[in-house]
Amino acid sequence: METKKFTIGQLIKGYKNKSVSPREVLDYVFSNIKLYEPKINSFVTLMEEYAYKSVESLSFDEIDSKPLWGVPVAIKDNMCVNGFKTTCSSKILEPFTPIYTATAVQRLIDAGAIVVGKTNLDEFAMGSSTENSAFFTTSNPWDIDRVPGGSSGGSASAVAARFVPLATGSDTGGSIRQPASFCGVVGFKPTYGTVSRYGLVAFASSLDQIGPFATKVKDVEAAFSVISGKDEMDSTSHPYVFSPVDKNIKEYKIGIVKELYETEGFDSEVLDSLNNVIRLLKSEGCKVDFCSLPHLQYSLPVYYLVATSEASSNLARFDGVRYGLRVEGKDIIETFLQTRGRGFGSEVKRRIMLGTYALSSGYYDAYYLKASKVRTLIVNDFEKAFGEYDCLICPTSPTTAFKKGDKTNDPLSMYLSDIATIPVNLAGLPGISIPVGLDKKGLPIGLQIIGKPFNDNDVLNFASKIESIINFEAEPSLLGGR
Amino acid sequence: MNNNVVIGLEIHAQLKTNTKMFCGCRTSFGDKPNSNVCPVCMALPGSLPVSNKKAVTYTVMSGLALNCTISRYSKFDRKQYFYPDMPKNYQISQYDLPFCRNGYLEFFCDDELRKVRIHRIHLEEDTGKLIHTGDIMESEQSMVDYNRAGTPLMEIVTEPDISSPKEARLFMFELRNLLRYLDVSDGNMEEGSMRCDANISLKNPDGTLGTKVEIKNMNSLKSLEKALEFEINRQSHVISSGGIIIQETRHFDERDSTTHSLRTKEEAHDYRYFPEPDLLPVVITDEEVMSISCNLPELPLKKYFRFIEELGIGKNDASTLIFDLKLANFFDECVKCKCSPKEAVKWILGDLTYFWNEKKIEPDSNVFTPLYLKEILDLIDEKIISIRQAKEVVEKVFEMIESPRNIIEKLGIKQISDEGFLIDTAKRIVEENPKAVQDFLKGKKNAVGFLVGQLMRETKGKASPEMSNKIINEILNELSPKE
């Protein structure tokens, strides 16, 4: 199988004209994984036996009713799949096997997708490099000395390495878009609430969003149309029904986020790539202009107050009483302390402490409440911008993939790699990262497109139009040996 | 009433919903431990809460019945603390925007209508239960039953308007009765479905409030009163012997009716409240409030006044009736069936209550219906049965579960009102009992009773008591020497 043809569209086409069977595709998937996984380490758990069983239960009669019929998919290991370990790449959840399946995953399965494994992540989705996994670090298929980004680095690398044509990620501050950018694939964070969070182990409830990775915009669109919609198990989920649009690129008025263009810290090659996109858009007759989001500069501190506050609360349930790791102490308090002390990694602990502090009495007004207010200002900035523009564009990340270990001792510089993605989560907007070029080192550069809330179809359509103009066809050199 | 005592209550009432506050698990009690649990109420990773709409409606109902202002915009918050029987280690509760505020409850205390203000009513979830093997301090391990975790809990907080232990008890009694009328909680303190904490302080000589002490673990109305009595004495004693009251939480010990220090306020938690991001804010529209308000049942106090003012029932009888909704409903049904209210009350609080208790059945169980009472009252009016026979018929109804008319038909219970027959029989009895006649003539009036009794015995109790009395008296008076 040609890797360039390893897309959902190509697979379904092959299945329909019987040139390939889902079983043969699984054979290809697992042989590929066996060959390259030791270098990449995308997976925490492989589900080979389960995948073959699932394939057997697929009926060819359903190929037209199930949009993801026979499509192999990898699931980020913070989403539950009944009967399989869900570790969140954390020691505290290492022994945990859920008895339920996340709604988004269930919808993929119901649409005919075949789950092949669970992918590595930064512990509890906290991080931007997948180096915070309690188990191992995933490598970037474009350069195995570099990080794949994070926290959904396992999923992004699995798609980049062409292990699977589709993977799920979760995005709290950029955890889908930033690794997509680093790995040269497409990663989509839908509008908050369009995809149920049921079965996604919570990091920060008001920011978390599930979304897909694929190599083409059409593929993430196919996955999104399956997983989105109201879920009775998640009261914050929205009765959103996805309907694709096909608008010409000329019909779009695009804003370039000034604050994410002029600010220091963005690599010149990243900005060159953005300039190239702008030039192409203009030549296509698209209106492109600079727009300003004056409160964007506060996004990072606001995010780290809101996200850590919610995380400190969400992670309180991991106490060794009911499931997961338990380290016995002399009494219950000691058991709590020992379990949490040994179970959580240092980044998770850092964030729990930050959040606990921000919420404690006497500090609530100064930190959490203030952050919530500034968050509203950021939302208002976007609203104002969307009064004028259909979509906003900016680089997904200030840099391309950095080397492993480069930022592990400097959390603040690590946090900066999400500077362009975080504001989108604070405002609950849809955002997508698509590959638009390579830097001199041959590392992919991502472009982020941000849309109005519940205008996910506009974002996807516009992304798809740029994709066809740019025609990014590069693949990791690793795959050259195939 | 003691003007120096200031008491405020915090009442937790479990709501009578079929399912838990944030998931679809059953709320029933006494089931096998951990049998009514699911990923949501066990707080398994990835699970999310979904609000029980009925619990919200019940809270709004209670708020309206307690004359509260209903918030049109409310939200849930997280109250954080670590506890082994609390699955999430935070409790979903309400902080700054509860569903109900600023109400009051009126009730009688020493024949005086008292009013205690309600500060707020909010909704939260209950925790699970810890079961210790053996003694709580010694036990090697504790077990957790999460069946109760997630049960909807309504918290009612009063203003410190209560000024005596008795008043506290009567307030709780009235509140419990109100919740039972609304059918939102079974209000059973012994089973823990209604729990009460009391804050109590004594006023300083200059009128300012003294230090407040919280008392927990009162499992009945009686223990609430006892705990407060003990605490007033304890605090007065401490103050009069020159000591100071420290702010603390005290535990009430049922066994010897004393309170013991549980923890001092220095150990108070920092609950780190913040808005629950997994649940959307709750918007209650004017229409919803109106609709709930229109569907409220008649409340105890209103019923009490209606019974007295419209139906002419005595105060004591009216209070007895309203204290048991089923009794009050039975009475209302009887009145609807055109029973005389005064007669109905006599029978309901007398023989009927006796048999309901004896047979351990509820007034609404259909064994003895309001229509039966109407039949019995009619039979008495029609002079078909005597009061004494009526009592017998009531007993038979409970045994045979048949209508009074069927019973008197089957058992031949009927009073004899045939005047000729009664006069003949009476004359014979008077002749057969010369001693009684002599006694009567000597002025012993109770000889009449003896002769009536003989007549009754002769007729196997069927003679109309009224007529028998009249006839015997007439015969005896004829025998009396004419002056």
PDB file of N, CA, C and O in Angstrom, chain B residues 79-125:
ATOM      1  N   LYS B  79     -17.368  21.853  46.018  1.00  0.00           N
ATOM      2  CA  LYS B  79     -16.877  22.065  47.381  1.00  0.00           C
ATOM      3  C   LYS B  79     -15.834  20.986  47.622  1.00  0.00           C
ATOM      4  O   LYS B  79     -16.159  19.798  47.615  1.00  0.00           O
ATOM      5  N   GLN B  80     -14.587  21.396  47.788  1.00  0.00           N
ATOM      6  CA  GLN B  80     -13.496  20.420  47.760  1.00  0.00           C
ATOM      7  C   GLN B  80     -12.978  20.047  49.139  1.00  0.00           C
ATOM      8  O   GLN B  80     -12.606  20.919  49.908  1.00  0.00           O
ATOM      9  N   TYR B  81     -12.960  18.771  49.406  1.00  0.00           N
ATOM     10  CA  TYR B  81     -12.244  18.233  50.558  1.00  0.00           C
ATOM     11  C   TYR B  81     -12.081  16.741  50.335  1.00  0.00           C
ATOM     12  O   TYR B  81     -12.862  16.127  49.628  1.00  0.00           O
ATOM     13  N   PHE B  82     -11.015  16.205  50.925  1.00  0.00           N
ATOM     14  CA  PHE B  82     -10.740  14.780  50.739  1.00  0.00           C
ATOM     15  C   PHE B  82     -11.458  13.980  51.804  1.00  0.00           C
ATOM     16  O   PHE B  82     -11.347  14.274  52.988  1.00  0.00           O
ATOM     17  N   TYR B  83     -12.220  13.006  51.383  1.00  0.00           N
ATOM     18  CA  TYR B  83     -12.861  12.117  52.339  1.00  0.00           C
ATOM     19  C   TYR B  83     -13.097  10.780  51.647  1.00  0.00           C
ATOM     20  O   TYR B  83     -13.540  10.750  50.505  1.00  0.00           O
ATOM     21  N   PRO B  84     -12.769   9.658  52.327  1.00  0.00           N
ATOM     22  CA  PRO B  84     -12.792   8.371  51.620  1.00  0.00           C
ATOM     23  C   PRO B  84     -14.153   7.956  51.065  1.00  0.00           C
ATOM     24  O   PRO B  84     -14.215   7.188  50.121  1.00  0.00           O
ATOM     25  N   ASP B  85     -15.256   8.472  51.663  1.00  0.00           N
ATOM     26  CA  ASP B  85     -16.547   8.051  51.113  1.00  0.00           C
ATOM     27  C   ASP B  85     -17.099   9.064  50.116  1.00  0.00           C
ATOM     28  O   ASP B  85     -18.228   8.979  49.683  1.00  0.00           O
ATOM     29  N   MET B  86     -16.270  10.030  49.754  1.00  0.00           N
ATOM     30  CA  MET B  86     -16.705  11.007  48.753  1.00  0.00           C
ATOM     31  C   MET B  86     -15.944  10.734  47.456  1.00  0.00           C
ATOM     32  O   MET B  86     -14.763  11.048  47.341  1.00  0.00           O
ATOM     33  N   PRO B  87     -16.601  10.135  46.480  1.00  0.00           N
ATOM     34  CA  PRO B  87     -15.893   9.586  45.321  1.00  0.00           C
ATOM     35  C   PRO B  87     -15.048  10.612  44.558  1.00  0.00           C
ATOM     36  O   PRO B  87     -13.940  10.295  44.140  1.00  0.00           O
ATOM     37  N   LYS B  88     -15.536  11.803  44.349  1.00  0.00           N
ATOM     38  CA  LYS B  88     -14.782  12.768  43.545  1.00  0.00           C
ATOM     39  C   LYS B  88     -13.794  13.564  44.385  1.00  0.00           C
ATOM     40  O   LYS B  88     -12.978  14.298  43.866  1.00  0.00           O
ATOM     41  N   ASN B  89     -13.919  13.440  45.706  1.00  0.00           N
ATOM     42  CA  ASN B  89     -13.185  14.286  46.638  1.00  0.00           C
ATOM     43  C   ASN B  89     -13.551  15.754  46.469  1.00  0.00           C
ATOM     44  O   ASN B  89     -12.828  16.651  46.893  1.00  0.00           O
ATOM     45  N   TYR B  90     -14.647  15.980  45.781  1.00  0.00           N
ATOM     46  CA  TYR B  90     -15.337  17.259  45.879  1.00  0.00           C
ATOM     47  C   TYR B  90     -16.815  16.927  45.810  1.00  0.00           C
ATOM     48  O   TYR B  90     -17.203  15.884  45.271  1.00  0.00           O
ATOM     49  N   GLN B  91     -17.598  17.795  46.416  1.00  0.00           N
ATOM     50  CA  GLN B  91     -19.034  17.570  46.453  1.00  0.00           C
ATOM     51  C   GLN B  91     -19.647  18.605  45.520  1.00  0.00           C
ATOM     52  O   GLN B  91     -19.294  19.784  45.597  1.00  0.00           O
ATOM     53  N   ILE B  92     -20.531  18.167  44.647  1.00  0.00           N
ATOM     54  CA  ILE B  92     -21.218  19.161  43.825  1.00  0.00           C
ATOM     55  C   ILE B  92     -22.331  19.736  44.695  1.00  0.00           C
ATOM     56  O   ILE B  92     -23.195  19.021  45.186  1.00  0.00           O
ATOM     57  N   SER B  93     -22.233  21.051  44.916  1.00  0.00           N
ATOM     58  CA  SER B  93     -23.151  21.726  45.824  1.00  0.00           C
ATOM     59  C   SER B  93     -23.473  23.083  45.208  1.00  0.00           C
ATOM     60  O   SER B  93     -23.238  23.295  44.018  1.00  0.00           O
ATOM     61  N   GLN B  94     -24.010  23.976  46.007  1.00  0.00           N
ATOM     62  CA  GLN B  94     -24.233  25.333  45.503  1.00  0.00           C
ATOM     63  C   GLN B  94     -23.612  26.298  46.500  1.00  0.00           C
ATOM     64  O   GLN B  94     -23.656  26.062  47.707  1.00  0.00           O
ATOM     65  N   TYR B  95     -23.042  27.368  45.982  1.00  0.00           N
ATOM     66  CA  TYR B  95     -22.346  28.298  46.872  1.00  0.00           C
ATOM     67  C   TYR B  95     -23.040  29.655  46.894  1.00  0.00           C
ATOM     68  O   TYR B  95     -23.877  29.915  47.737  1.00  0.00           O
ATOM     69  N   ASP B  96     -22.744  30.484  45.915  1.00  0.00           N
ATOM     70  CA  ASP B  96     -23.271  31.855  45.962  1.00  0.00           C
ATOM     71  C   ASP B  96     -24.612  32.022  45.263  1.00  0.00           C
ATOM     72  O   ASP B  96     -25.267  33.046  45.435  1.00  0.00           O
ATOM     73  N   LEU B  97     -25.026  31.040  44.468  1.00  0.00           N
ATOM     74  CA  LEU B  97     -26.309  31.175  43.779  1.00  0.00           C
ATOM     75  C   LEU B  97     -27.214  29.968  44.050  1.00  0.00           C
ATOM     76  O   LEU B  97     -27.437  29.140  43.178  1.00  0.00           O
ATOM     77  N   PRO B  98     -27.735  29.854  45.292  1.00  0.00           N
ATOM     78  CA  PRO B  98     -28.620  28.728  45.597  1.00  0.00           C
ATOM     79  C   PRO B  98     -29.973  28.909  44.916  1.00  0.00           C
ATOM     80  O   PRO B  98     -30.292  30.011  44.453  1.00  0.00           O
ATOM     81  N   PHE B  99     -30.761  27.849  44.875  1.00  0.00           N
ATOM     82  CA  PHE B  99     -32.062  27.937  44.202  1.00  0.00           C
ATOM     83  C   PHE B  99     -33.059  28.838  44.945  1.00  0.00           C
ATOM     84  O   PHE B  99     -33.858  29.521  44.332  1.00  0.00           O
ATOM     85  N   CYS B 100     -33.008  28.829  46.283  1.00  0.00           N
ATOM     86  CA  CYS B 100     -34.025  29.580  47.043  1.00  0.00           C
ATOM     87  C   CYS B 100     -33.380  30.411  48.153  1.00  0.00           C
ATOM     88  O   CYS B 100     -32.400  29.988  48.764  1.00  0.00           O
ATOM     89  N   ARG B 101     -33.980  31.556  48.388  1.00  0.00           N
ATOM     90  CA  ARG B 101     -33.481  32.455  49.431  1.00  0.00           C
ATOM     91  C   ARG B 101     -34.629  33.145  50.152  1.00  0.00           C
ATOM     92  O   ARG B 101     -35.717  33.292  49.594  1.00  0.00           O
ATOM     93  N   ASN B 102     -34.347  33.633  51.364  1.00  0.00           N
ATOM     94  CA  ASN B 102     -35.217  34.552  52.096  1.00  0.00           C
ATOM     95  C   ASN B 102     -36.672  34.109  52.213  1.00  0.00           C
ATOM     96  O   ASN B 102     -37.574  34.748  51.699  1.00  0.00           O
ATOM     97  N   GLY B 103     -36.889  33.009  52.910  1.00  0.00           N
ATOM     98  CA  GLY B 103     -38.262  32.572  53.150  1.00  0.00           C
ATOM     99  C   GLY B 103     -38.565  32.534  54.628  1.00  0.00           C
ATOM    100  O   GLY B 103     -37.835  33.121  55.434  1.00  0.00           O
ATOM    101  N   TYR B 104     -39.636  31.867  54.983  1.00  0.00           N
ATOM    102  CA  TYR B 104     -39.955  31.684  56.401  1.00  0.00           C
ATOM    103  C   TYR B 104     -40.912  30.513  56.561  1.00  0.00           C
ATOM    104  O   TYR B 104     -41.572  30.105  55.606  1.00  0.00           O
ATOM    105  N   LEU B 105     -40.949  29.987  57.789  1.00  0.00           N
ATOM    106  CA  LEU B 105     -41.903  28.926  58.116  1.00  0.00           C
ATOM    107  C   LEU B 105     -42.647  29.356  59.364  1.00  0.00           C
ATOM    108  O   LEU B 105     -42.041  29.824  60.334  1.00  0.00           O
ATOM    109  N   GLU B 106     -43.981  29.221  59.342  1.00  0.00           N
ATOM    110  CA  GLU B 106     -44.794  29.545  60.517  1.00  0.00           C
ATOM    111  C   GLU B 106     -45.256  28.266  61.182  1.00  0.00           C
ATOM    112  O   GLU B 106     -45.599  27.294  60.500  1.00  0.00           O
ATOM    113  N   PHE B 107     -45.282  28.280  62.498  1.00  0.00           N
ATOM    114  CA  PHE B 107     -45.735  27.104  63.248  1.00  0.00           C
ATOM    115  C   PHE B 107     -46.180  27.546  64.636  1.00  0.00           C
ATOM    116  O   PHE B 107     -45.868  28.655  65.079  1.00  0.00           O
ATOM    117  N   PHE B 108     -46.925  26.653  65.321  1.00  0.00           N
ATOM    118  CA  PHE B 108     -47.405  26.989  66.658  1.00  0.00           C
ATOM    119  C   PHE B 108     -46.427  26.539  67.717  1.00  0.00           C
ATOM    120  O   PHE B 108     -45.890  25.435  67.661  1.00  0.00           O
ATOM    121  N   CYS B 109     -46.196  27.428  68.672  1.00  0.00           N
ATOM    122  CA  CYS B 109     -45.397  27.066  69.827  1.00  0.00           C
ATOM    123  C   CYS B 109     -46.113  27.672  71.019  1.00  0.00           C
ATOM    124  O   CYS B 109     -46.313  28.893  71.065  1.00  0.00           O
ATOM    125  N   ASP B 110     -46.533  26.839  71.941  1.00  0.00           N
ATOM    126  CA  ASP B 110     -47.307  27.300  73.099  1.00  0.00           C
ATOM    127  C   ASP B 110     -48.486  28.166  72.663  1.00  0.00           C
ATOM    128  O   ASP B 110     -48.682  29.282  73.183  1.00  0.00           O
ATOM    129  N   ASP B 111     -49.253  27.655  71.713  1.00  0.00           N
ATOM    130  CA  ASP B 111     -50.457  28.341  71.238  1.00  0.00           C
ATOM    131  C   ASP B 111     -50.191  29.667  70.546  1.00  0.00           C
ATOM    132  O   ASP B 111     -51.117  30.426  70.260  1.00  0.00           O
ATOM    133  N   GLU B 112     -48.934  29.954  70.307  1.00  0.00           N
ATOM    134  CA  GLU B 112     -48.611  31.221  69.672  1.00  0.00           C
ATOM    135  C   GLU B 112     -48.038  30.907  68.290  1.00  0.00           C
ATOM    136  O   GLU B 112     -47.254  29.961  68.142  1.00  0.00           O
ATOM    137  N   LEU B 113     -48.441  31.660  67.284  1.00  0.00           N
ATOM    138  CA  LEU B 113     -47.924  31.419  65.941  1.00  0.00           C
ATOM    139  C   LEU B 113     -46.541  32.042  65.831  1.00  0.00           C
ATOM    140  O   LEU B 113     -46.379  33.249  66.024  1.00  0.00           O
ATOM    141  N   ARG B 114     -45.517  31.202  65.572  1.00  0.00           N
ATOM    142  CA  ARG B 114     -44.139  31.695  65.500  1.00  0.00           C
ATOM    143  C   ARG B 114     -43.667  31.673  64.057  1.00  0.00           C
ATOM    144  O   ARG B 114     -44.160  30.915  63.228  1.00  0.00           O
ATOM    145  N   LYS B 115     -42.703  32.521  63.767  1.00  0.00           N
ATOM    146  CA  LYS B 115     -42.181  32.593  62.407  1.00  0.00           C
ATOM    147  C   LYS B 115     -40.655  32.489  62.469  1.00  0.00           C
ATOM    148  O   LYS B 115     -40.024  33.240  63.199  1.00  0.00           O
ATOM    149  N   VAL B 116     -40.091  31.523  61.749  1.00  0.00           N
ATOM    150  CA  VAL B 116     -38.632  31.413  61.671  1.00  0.00           C
ATOM    151  C   VAL B 116     -38.235  31.649  60.216  1.00  0.00           C
ATOM    152  O   VAL B 116     -38.807  31.051  59.303  1.00  0.00           O
ATOM    153  N   ARG B 117     -37.298  32.548  60.028  1.00  0.00           N
ATOM    154  CA  ARG B 117     -36.897  32.886  58.659  1.00  0.00           C
ATOM    155  C   ARG B 117     -35.963  31.818  58.075  1.00  0.00           C
ATOM    156  O   ARG B 117     -35.165  31.223  58.775  1.00  0.00           O
ATOM    157  N   ILE B 118     -36.105  31.590  56.781  1.00  0.00           N
ATOM    158  CA  ILE B 118     -35.219  30.669  56.061  1.00  0.00           C
ATOM    159  C   ILE B 118     -34.200  31.526  55.318  1.00  0.00           C
ATOM    160  O   ILE B 118     -34.571  32.414  54.562  1.00  0.00           O
ATOM    161  N   HIS B 119     -32.920  31.255  55.570  1.00  0.00           N
ATOM    162  CA  HIS B 119     -31.861  32.027  54.915  1.00  0.00           C
ATOM    163  C   HIS B 119     -31.687  31.596  53.457  1.00  0.00           C
ATOM    164  O   HIS B 119     -31.678  32.411  52.549  1.00  0.00           O
ATOM    165  N   ARG B 120     -31.560  30.278  53.246  1.00  0.00           N
ATOM    166  CA  ARG B 120     -31.371  29.768  51.886  1.00  0.00           C
ATOM    167  C   ARG B 120     -31.710  28.281  51.813  1.00  0.00           C
ATOM    168  O   ARG B 120     -31.714  27.590  52.830  1.00  0.00           O
ATOM    169  N   ILE B 121     -31.989  27.832  50.598  1.00  0.00           N
ATOM    170  CA  ILE B 121     -32.155  26.389  50.363  1.00  0.00           C
ATOM    171  C   ILE B 121     -31.332  26.051  49.131  1.00  0.00           C
ATOM    172  O   ILE B 121     -31.471  26.708  48.097  1.00  0.00           O
ATOM    173  N   HIS B 122     -30.451  25.096  49.264  1.00  0.00           N
ATOM    174  CA  HIS B 122     -29.706  24.684  48.071  1.00  0.00           C
ATOM    175  C   HIS B 122     -29.694  23.172  47.919  1.00  0.00           C
ATOM    176  O   HIS B 122     -30.148  22.441  48.798  1.00  0.00           O
ATOM    177  N   LEU B 123     -29.189  22.752  46.786  1.00  0.00           N
ATOM    178  CA  LEU B 123     -29.216  21.340  46.424  1.00  0.00           C
ATOM    179  C   LEU B 123     -27.787  20.845  46.321  1.00  0.00           C
ATOM    180  O   LEU B 123     -26.918  21.537  45.798  1.00  0.00           O
ATOM    181  N   GLU B 124     -27.540  19.647  46.816  1.00  0.00           N
ATOM    182  CA  GLU B 124     -26.207  19.052  46.702  1.00  0.00           C
ATOM    183  C   GLU B 124     -26.342  17.543  46.658  1.00  0.00           C
ATOM    184  O   GLU B 124     -27.452  17.017  46.703  1.00  0.00           O
ATOM    185  N   GLU B 125     -25.208  16.872  46.556  1.00  0.00           N
ATOM    186  CA  GLU B 125     -25.235  15.411  46.518  1.00  0.00           C
ATOM    187  C   GLU B 125     -24.743  14.866  47.852  1.00  0.00           C
ATOM    188  O   GLU B 125     -23.876  15.455  48.482  1.00  0.00           O
TER     189      GLU B 125
END
